C-alpha cells in the first residue's frame, strides 16, 4: 500500500510556475531524500514516470558515504517501482547514469549492487528484469575498485543470465531414473516443454503435488501438447532414483549436479517454459506462476 501511495503522490500535477528544483515531494520517513514530482507538462503516466526516473537521484550526492542502509533499501525499491510504467530507454539511461556516478565511492557502488540484487534479481525481488539488472551487474563485475570475490559474484550471475536469455535455445544433459545420460533435445513432438527444477535440500513435495494434480496441466501432458521434465539439481544415486520413481507417471524425471552452476535459477522449485523448438519462452516461474500460465482461470 505504501508503494501505491508513493506513486500517486509523486505523479501529482504541480503548479507550472515552480522550477524543477522545487518539484519535490515531502521526504518520507526511512528514505534517503525527497523524490521529484512530475510537472503538469507531463500529461501521461509514462511521461510522468519518465520524468521522475530521470530526475530521481538529482538531489542526492552519491559520492558521500551512505550510512543508513535501510533508507537506501527503501529508496531504491521506490525507484524500481517506477520502472514498470516508464519507457525502457529512460530506465536504462537512468541506471547507467547512476552507476557511473557511483564509481566515485567504492563502498556506495558495492551497496548499490547489493540492493539491486535484492530488488531486481533475488528470490524476493518484486520486479525481475534481466535487462535492467545486467545494467547494474556489468559495471560491478568490471570494476577494478571492488574486491575480486565481489566482481566474480556478479560475473557469474551475468554468465548464468546470458546462458538462459529469453528466446535462446536451451539444451542440457541429465541422468534419468534409468541411470543413463539423456539430452533435452532427445524429447520431440510437443508444442511446449515445461522444466521444473527441484533440489533435495528444498522441500518441493507440495509443489510437485500441485503440479501432478492440476487438471489443465495434465490435459496438456495427456494430449502430447506439452512435456514436463522434472530435474533434480543433485548427483545421481540409487536412493534418488528410487524416490524419483514415485513422481507422476506422465513426467520425464532426471537429475544433474552440474545444472545449478550455469542455469539462471533464483528460487526452488522453479519452472521454465520452452516452445516447440525448445527456446526459452519464460523462466524462473514459481509453481503458482506456471499453473497460471497453463490455466488462466487458476
Tab-separated table of C-alpha atoms in Angstrom:
chain	number	residue	atom	x	y	z
A	1	UNK	CA	0.000	0.000	0.000
A	2	UNK	CA	2.863	2.359	0.816
A	3	UNK	CA	4.307	1.924	-2.688
A	4	UNK	CA	0.943	2.623	-4.313
A	5	UNK	CA	0.521	5.843	-2.318
A	6	UNK	CA	4.068	6.847	-3.181
A	7	UNK	CA	3.443	6.558	-6.908
A	8	UNK	CA	0.242	8.565	-6.783
A	9	UNK	CA	1.953	11.227	-4.673
A	10	UNK	CA	4.967	11.519	-6.961
A	11	UNK	CA	2.765	11.666	-10.064
A	12	UNK	CA	0.650	14.585	-8.868
A	13	UNK	CA	0.445	17.561	-11.201
A	14	UNK	CA	2.235	20.578	-9.780
A	15	UNK	CA	1.898	24.289	-10.435
A	16	UNK	CA	3.742	25.209	-13.652
A	17	UNK	CA	5.353	28.287	-12.069
A	18	UNK	CA	7.608	26.100	-9.913
A	19	UNK	CA	11.086	25.219	-11.161
A	20	UNK	CA	12.302	21.634	-11.498
A	21	UNK	CA	14.344	22.077	-8.309
A	22	UNK	CA	11.131	22.856	-6.389
A	23	UNK	CA	9.192	19.902	-7.733
A	24	UNK	CA	9.846	17.655	-4.754
A	25	UNK	CA	7.529	15.578	-2.628
A	26	UNK	CA	7.824	15.691	1.131
A	27	UNK	CA	10.563	13.316	2.213
A	28	UNK	CA	9.103	10.125	3.610
A	29	UNK	CA	10.447	8.515	6.807
A	30	UNK	CA	13.001	5.818	6.124
A	31	UNK	CA	14.157	7.197	2.756
A	32	UNK	CA	17.331	8.994	1.707
A	33	UNK	CA	15.775	12.113	0.186
A	34	UNK	CA	12.619	13.752	-1.133
A	35	UNK	CA	11.542	12.397	-4.504
A	36	UNK	CA	10.882	14.526	-7.587
A	37	UNK	CA	7.314	15.324	-8.611
A	38	UNK	CA	6.272	15.295	-12.240
A	39	UNK	CA	5.220	18.745	-13.539
A	40	UNK	CA	1.930	19.273	-15.360
A	41	UNK	CA	3.776	19.355	-18.693
A	42	UNK	CA	3.977	15.578	-18.331
A	43	UNK	CA	0.451	14.581	-19.307
A	44	UNK	CA	0.686	10.772	-19.393
A	45	UNK	CA	1.562	8.109	-16.836
A	46	UNK	CA	4.611	7.086	-18.845
A	47	UNK	CA	5.698	10.703	-19.253
A	48	UNK	CA	5.449	11.369	-15.535
A	49	UNK	CA	7.341	8.213	-14.641
A	50	UNK	CA	9.974	9.079	-17.235
A	51	UNK	CA	10.434	12.471	-15.575
A	52	UNK	CA	10.659	11.008	-12.070
A	53	UNK	CA	13.168	8.332	-13.055
A	54	UNK	CA	15.299	10.812	-14.994
A	55	UNK	CA	15.483	13.198	-12.013
A	56	UNK	CA	15.183	10.668	-9.186
A	57	UNK	CA	18.774	10.976	-7.919
A	58	UNK	CA	19.338	14.648	-8.839
A	59	UNK	CA	19.255	15.905	-5.252
A	60	UNK	CA	21.414	13.156	-3.768
A	61	UNK	CA	25.214	13.146	-3.717
A	62	UNK	CA	26.127	9.517	-4.347
A	63	UNK	CA	29.801	10.305	-3.700
A	64	UNK	CA	29.111	10.824	0.010
A	65	UNK	CA	29.034	7.795	2.336
A	66	UNK	CA	25.647	6.114	2.782
A	67	UNK	CA	25.303	5.192	6.436
A	68	UNK	CA	21.600	4.367	6.563
A	69	UNK	CA	21.385	1.159	4.556
A	70	UNK	CA	17.714	0.592	5.374
A	71	UNK	CA	16.896	4.002	3.918
A	72	UNK	CA	18.909	3.068	0.827
A	73	UNK	CA	16.902	-0.146	0.516
A	74	UNK	CA	13.586	1.705	0.787
A	75	UNK	CA	14.650	4.445	-1.600
A	76	UNK	CA	15.987	2.037	-4.197
A	77	UNK	CA	12.857	-0.104	-4.138
A	78	UNK	CA	10.748	3.030	-4.616
A	79	UNK	CA	12.962	3.927	-7.578
A	80	UNK	CA	12.394	0.488	-9.097
A	81	UNK	CA	8.627	0.784	-8.623
A	82	UNK	CA	8.517	3.433	-11.340
A	83	UNK	CA	10.311	1.198	-13.850
A	84	UNK	CA	7.109	-0.683	-14.661
A	85	UNK	CA	5.447	2.402	-16.121
A	86	UNK	CA	8.383	4.181	-17.755
A	87	UNK	CA	9.948	3.871	-21.198
A	88	UNK	CA	12.709	1.280	-21.444
A	89	UNK	CA	15.256	3.755	-22.822
A	90	UNK	CA	14.656	6.161	-19.942
A	91	UNK	CA	15.111	3.414	-17.369
A	92	UNK	CA	18.324	2.160	-18.943
A	93	UNK	CA	19.740	5.681	-19.250
A	94	UNK	CA	18.957	6.426	-15.608
A	95	UNK	CA	20.592	3.210	-14.404
A	96	UNK	CA	23.739	3.838	-16.444
A	97	UNK	CA	23.962	7.395	-15.127
A	98	UNK	CA	23.519	6.230	-11.528
A	99	UNK	CA	26.176	3.541	-11.833
A	100	UNK	CA	28.620	5.942	-13.490
A	101	UNK	CA	28.214	8.415	-10.633
A	102	UNK	CA	28.527	5.641	-8.041
A	103	UNK	CA	32.044	4.884	-9.272
A	104	UNK	CA	33.125	7.880	-7.165
A	105	UNK	CA	32.535	5.944	-3.943
A	106	UNK	CA	33.500	2.263	-3.894
A	107	UNK	CA	31.540	1.470	-0.744
A	108	UNK	CA	28.378	3.007	-2.203
A	109	UNK	CA	28.957	1.184	-5.500
A	110	UNK	CA	29.028	-2.131	-3.657
A	111	UNK	CA	25.939	-1.216	-1.608
A	112	UNK	CA	24.052	-0.327	-4.785
A	113	UNK	CA	24.972	-3.712	-6.205
A	114	UNK	CA	23.657	-5.491	-3.130
A	115	UNK	CA	20.335	-3.634	-3.081
A	116	UNK	CA	19.967	-4.013	-6.859
A	117	UNK	CA	20.448	-7.753	-6.483
A	118	UNK	CA	17.762	-7.959	-3.819
A	119	UNK	CA	15.354	-5.730	-5.742
A	120	UNK	CA	15.858	-6.984	-9.301
A	121	UNK	CA	17.418	-10.435	-9.161
A	122	UNK	CA	16.973	-12.247	-5.858
A	123	UNK	CA	14.153	-14.607	-4.960
A	124	UNK	CA	12.351	-11.843	-3.038
A	125	UNK	CA	12.582	-9.246	-5.818
A	126	UNK	CA	9.300	-7.535	-6.636
A	127	UNK	CA	10.407	-6.711	-10.177
A	128	UNK	CA	12.511	-9.125	-12.230
A	129	UNK	CA	14.200	-7.708	-15.318
A	130	UNK	CA	17.296	-9.291	-16.807
A	131	UNK	CA	17.994	-6.248	-18.957
A	132	UNK	CA	17.841	-3.779	-16.084
A	133	UNK	CA	19.786	-5.985	-13.697
A	134	UNK	CA	22.513	-6.544	-16.287
A	135	UNK	CA	22.946	-2.761	-16.447
A	136	UNK	CA	23.758	-2.849	-12.722
A	137	UNK	CA	25.787	-6.063	-12.721
A	138	UNK	CA	28.071	-5.309	-15.662
A	139	UNK	CA	29.850	-2.298	-14.119
A	140	UNK	CA	30.094	-4.188	-10.821
A	141	UNK	CA	31.719	-7.193	-12.490
A	142	UNK	CA	34.108	-4.917	-14.388
A	143	UNK	CA	35.065	-2.523	-11.574
A	144	UNK	CA	38.689	-2.907	-10.539
A	145	UNK	CA	37.845	-0.996	-7.355
A	146	UNK	CA	35.787	-3.864	-5.952
A	147	UNK	CA	37.289	-6.996	-4.356
A	148	UNK	CA	37.847	-9.948	-6.679
A	149	UNK	CA	35.228	-12.127	-4.980
A	150	UNK	CA	32.596	-9.394	-5.398
A	151	UNK	CA	33.418	-8.980	-9.090
A	152	UNK	CA	33.337	-12.753	-9.575
A	153	UNK	CA	29.942	-12.937	-7.888
A	154	UNK	CA	28.362	-10.578	-10.417
A	155	UNK	CA	30.296	-12.081	-13.320
A	156	UNK	CA	28.808	-15.488	-12.539
A	157	UNK	CA	25.308	-14.047	-12.381
A	158	UNK	CA	25.850	-12.387	-15.752
A	159	UNK	CA	27.078	-15.657	-17.251
A	160	UNK	CA	24.017	-17.514	-15.942
A	161	UNK	CA	21.634	-14.846	-17.231
A	162	UNK	CA	23.309	-14.750	-20.640
A	163	UNK	CA	23.167	-18.534	-20.985
A	164	UNK	CA	19.401	-18.515	-20.437
A	165	UNK	CA	18.161	-15.443	-22.274
A	166	UNK	CA	14.512	-15.425	-23.324
A	167	UNK	CA	14.423	-16.731	-26.894
A	168	UNK	CA	17.633	-18.744	-26.643
A	169	UNK	CA	17.508	-22.488	-27.218
A	170	UNK	CA	18.120	-24.485	-24.081
A	171	UNK	CA	19.835	-27.845	-24.344
A	172	UNK	CA	21.078	-29.679	-21.322
A	173	UNK	CA	22.175	-33.118	-20.221
A	174	UNK	CA	20.796	-35.077	-17.303
A	175	UNK	CA	20.773	-38.587	-15.895
A	176	UNK	CA	17.451	-40.368	-15.936
A	177	UNK	CA	15.993	-42.736	-13.400
A	178	UNK	CA	17.479	-45.496	-15.540
A	179	UNK	CA	20.978	-44.239	-14.673
A	180	UNK	CA	21.734	-43.289	-18.285
A	181	UNK	CA	22.645	-39.885	-19.730
A	182	UNK	CA	19.960	-38.088	-21.731
A	183	UNK	CA	19.738	-34.764	-23.526
A	184	UNK	CA	16.767	-32.463	-23.543
A	185	UNK	CA	16.740	-32.275	-27.340
A	186	UNK	CA	16.019	-36.011	-27.469
A	187	UNK	CA	12.468	-35.099	-26.477
A	188	UNK	CA	10.443	-34.108	-29.535
A	189	UNK	CA	6.886	-33.631	-30.750
A	190	UNK	CA	5.468	-31.309	-28.075
A	191	UNK	CA	4.337	-27.723	-28.614
A	192	UNK	CA	5.781	-26.731	-25.240
A	193	UNK	CA	8.284	-28.140	-22.771
A	194	UNK	CA	7.959	-27.403	-19.082
A	195	UNK	CA	11.085	-27.759	-16.971
A	196	UNK	CA	10.633	-27.979	-13.221
A	197	UNK	CA	13.828	-27.650	-11.193
A	198	UNK	CA	13.895	-29.030	-7.657
A	199	UNK	CA	16.539	-29.722	-5.049
A	200	UNK	CA	16.747	-32.423	-2.393
A	201	UNK	CA	17.756	-29.767	0.124
A	202	UNK	CA	14.489	-27.909	-0.509
A	203	UNK	CA	11.115	-29.458	0.227
A	204	UNK	CA	9.372	-29.407	-3.134
A	205	UNK	CA	6.795	-32.094	-2.362
A	206	UNK	CA	3.872	-29.651	-2.139
A	207	UNK	CA	4.831	-28.030	-5.437
A	208	UNK	CA	5.130	-31.402	-7.138
A	209	UNK	CA	1.764	-32.456	-5.728
A	210	UNK	CA	0.059	-29.333	-7.050
A	211	UNK	CA	1.561	-29.868	-10.493
A	212	UNK	CA	0.735	-33.562	-10.626
A	213	UNK	CA	-2.925	-32.973	-9.695
A	214	UNK	CA	-3.633	-29.879	-11.809
A	215	UNK	CA	-6.357	-30.750	-14.329
A	216	UNK	CA	-5.347	-28.249	-17.021
A	217	UNK	CA	-1.685	-29.208	-16.889
A	218	UNK	CA	-2.436	-32.911	-17.003
A	219	UNK	CA	-4.716	-32.383	-20.004
A	220	UNK	CA	-1.809	-30.762	-21.868
A	221	UNK	CA	0.512	-33.619	-20.930
A	222	UNK	CA	-2.006	-36.313	-21.854
A	223	UNK	CA	-2.682	-34.762	-25.249
A	224	UNK	CA	1.022	-34.553	-26.016
A	225	UNK	CA	0.876	-30.779	-26.431
A	226	UNK	CA	3.286	-30.351	-23.550
A	227	UNK	CA	6.063	-32.398	-21.979
A	228	UNK	CA	7.032	-31.860	-18.345
A	229	UNK	CA	10.616	-32.559	-17.330
A	230	UNK	CA	11.367	-32.562	-13.607
A	231	UNK	CA	15.076	-32.129	-12.922
A	232	UNK	CA	16.683	-32.526	-9.517
A	233	UNK	CA	19.845	-30.475	-9.014
A	234	UNK	CA	21.623	-33.230	-7.147
A	235	UNK	CA	24.017	-36.019	-8.064
A	236	UNK	CA	22.552	-39.305	-9.238
A	237	UNK	CA	22.223	-42.043	-6.646
A	238	UNK	CA	20.235	-45.231	-6.306
A	239	UNK	CA	18.351	-43.667	-3.393
A	240	UNK	CA	17.369	-40.679	-5.530
A	241	UNK	CA	16.262	-42.949	-8.405
A	242	UNK	CA	14.092	-44.999	-6.051
A	243	UNK	CA	12.397	-41.875	-4.668
A	244	UNK	CA	12.019	-40.270	-8.099
A	245	UNK	CA	10.269	-43.354	-9.421
A	246	UNK	CA	7.307	-42.212	-7.335
A	247	UNK	CA	6.911	-38.940	-9.270
A	248	UNK	CA	3.989	-38.542	-11.665
A	249	UNK	CA	3.896	-41.178	-14.396
A	250	UNK	CA	3.498	-38.607	-17.179
A	251	UNK	CA	6.647	-36.701	-16.227
A	252	UNK	CA	10.169	-37.123	-17.564
A	253	UNK	CA	12.420	-37.221	-14.500
A	254	UNK	CA	16.166	-36.722	-14.264
A	255	UNK	CA	18.948	-35.214	-12.193
A	256	UNK	CA	22.257	-33.405	-12.582
A	257	UNK	CA	24.503	-31.711	-10.055
A	258	UNK	CA	26.010	-29.528	-12.808
A	259	UNK	CA	22.925	-27.598	-13.925
A	260	UNK	CA	22.881	-25.179	-10.990
A	261	UNK	CA	26.341	-23.983	-11.985
A	262	UNK	CA	25.222	-22.387	-15.247
A	263	UNK	CA	21.432	-22.057	-15.226
A	264	UNK	CA	19.667	-18.917	-14.015
A	265	UNK	CA	17.725	-20.359	-11.070
A	266	UNK	CA	16.609	-17.828	-8.478
A	267	UNK	CA	14.427	-19.910	-6.182
A	268	UNK	CA	13.412	-23.540	-5.915
A	269	UNK	CA	11.282	-25.127	-7.085
A	270	UNK	CA	11.229	-23.012	-10.230
A	271	UNK	CA	9.951	-23.569	-13.744
A	272	UNK	CA	10.988	-22.759	-17.291
A	273	UNK	CA	8.651	-22.851	-20.279
A	274	UNK	CA	10.147	-23.702	-23.679
A	275	UNK	CA	8.460	-23.563	-27.064
A	276	UNK	CA	8.307	-26.337	-29.656
A	277	UNK	CA	11.916	-25.613	-30.697
A	278	UNK	CA	12.937	-25.662	-27.024
A	279	UNK	CA	13.661	-21.934	-26.983
A	280	UNK	CA	13.013	-20.249	-23.635
A	281	UNK	CA	9.626	-18.509	-23.517
A	282	UNK	CA	9.626	-17.791	-19.785
A	283	UNK	CA	11.796	-18.687	-16.828
A	284	UNK	CA	12.069	-18.597	-13.057
A	285	UNK	CA	8.355	-19.076	-12.610
A	286	UNK	CA	7.168	-20.338	-9.224
A	287	UNK	CA	4.736	-23.235	-9.268
A	288	UNK	CA	1.842	-20.759	-8.974
A	289	UNK	CA	3.146	-18.852	-11.982
A	290	UNK	CA	3.331	-21.990	-14.073
A	291	UNK	CA	-0.187	-23.038	-13.124
A	292	UNK	CA	-1.455	-19.574	-14.050
A	293	UNK	CA	0.345	-19.797	-17.411
A	294	UNK	CA	-1.306	-23.108	-18.339
A	295	UNK	CA	-4.633	-22.306	-16.717
A	296	UNK	CA	-5.607	-18.583	-16.748
A	297	UNK	CA	-8.572	-19.354	-14.525
A	298	UNK	CA	-6.223	-20.637	-11.783
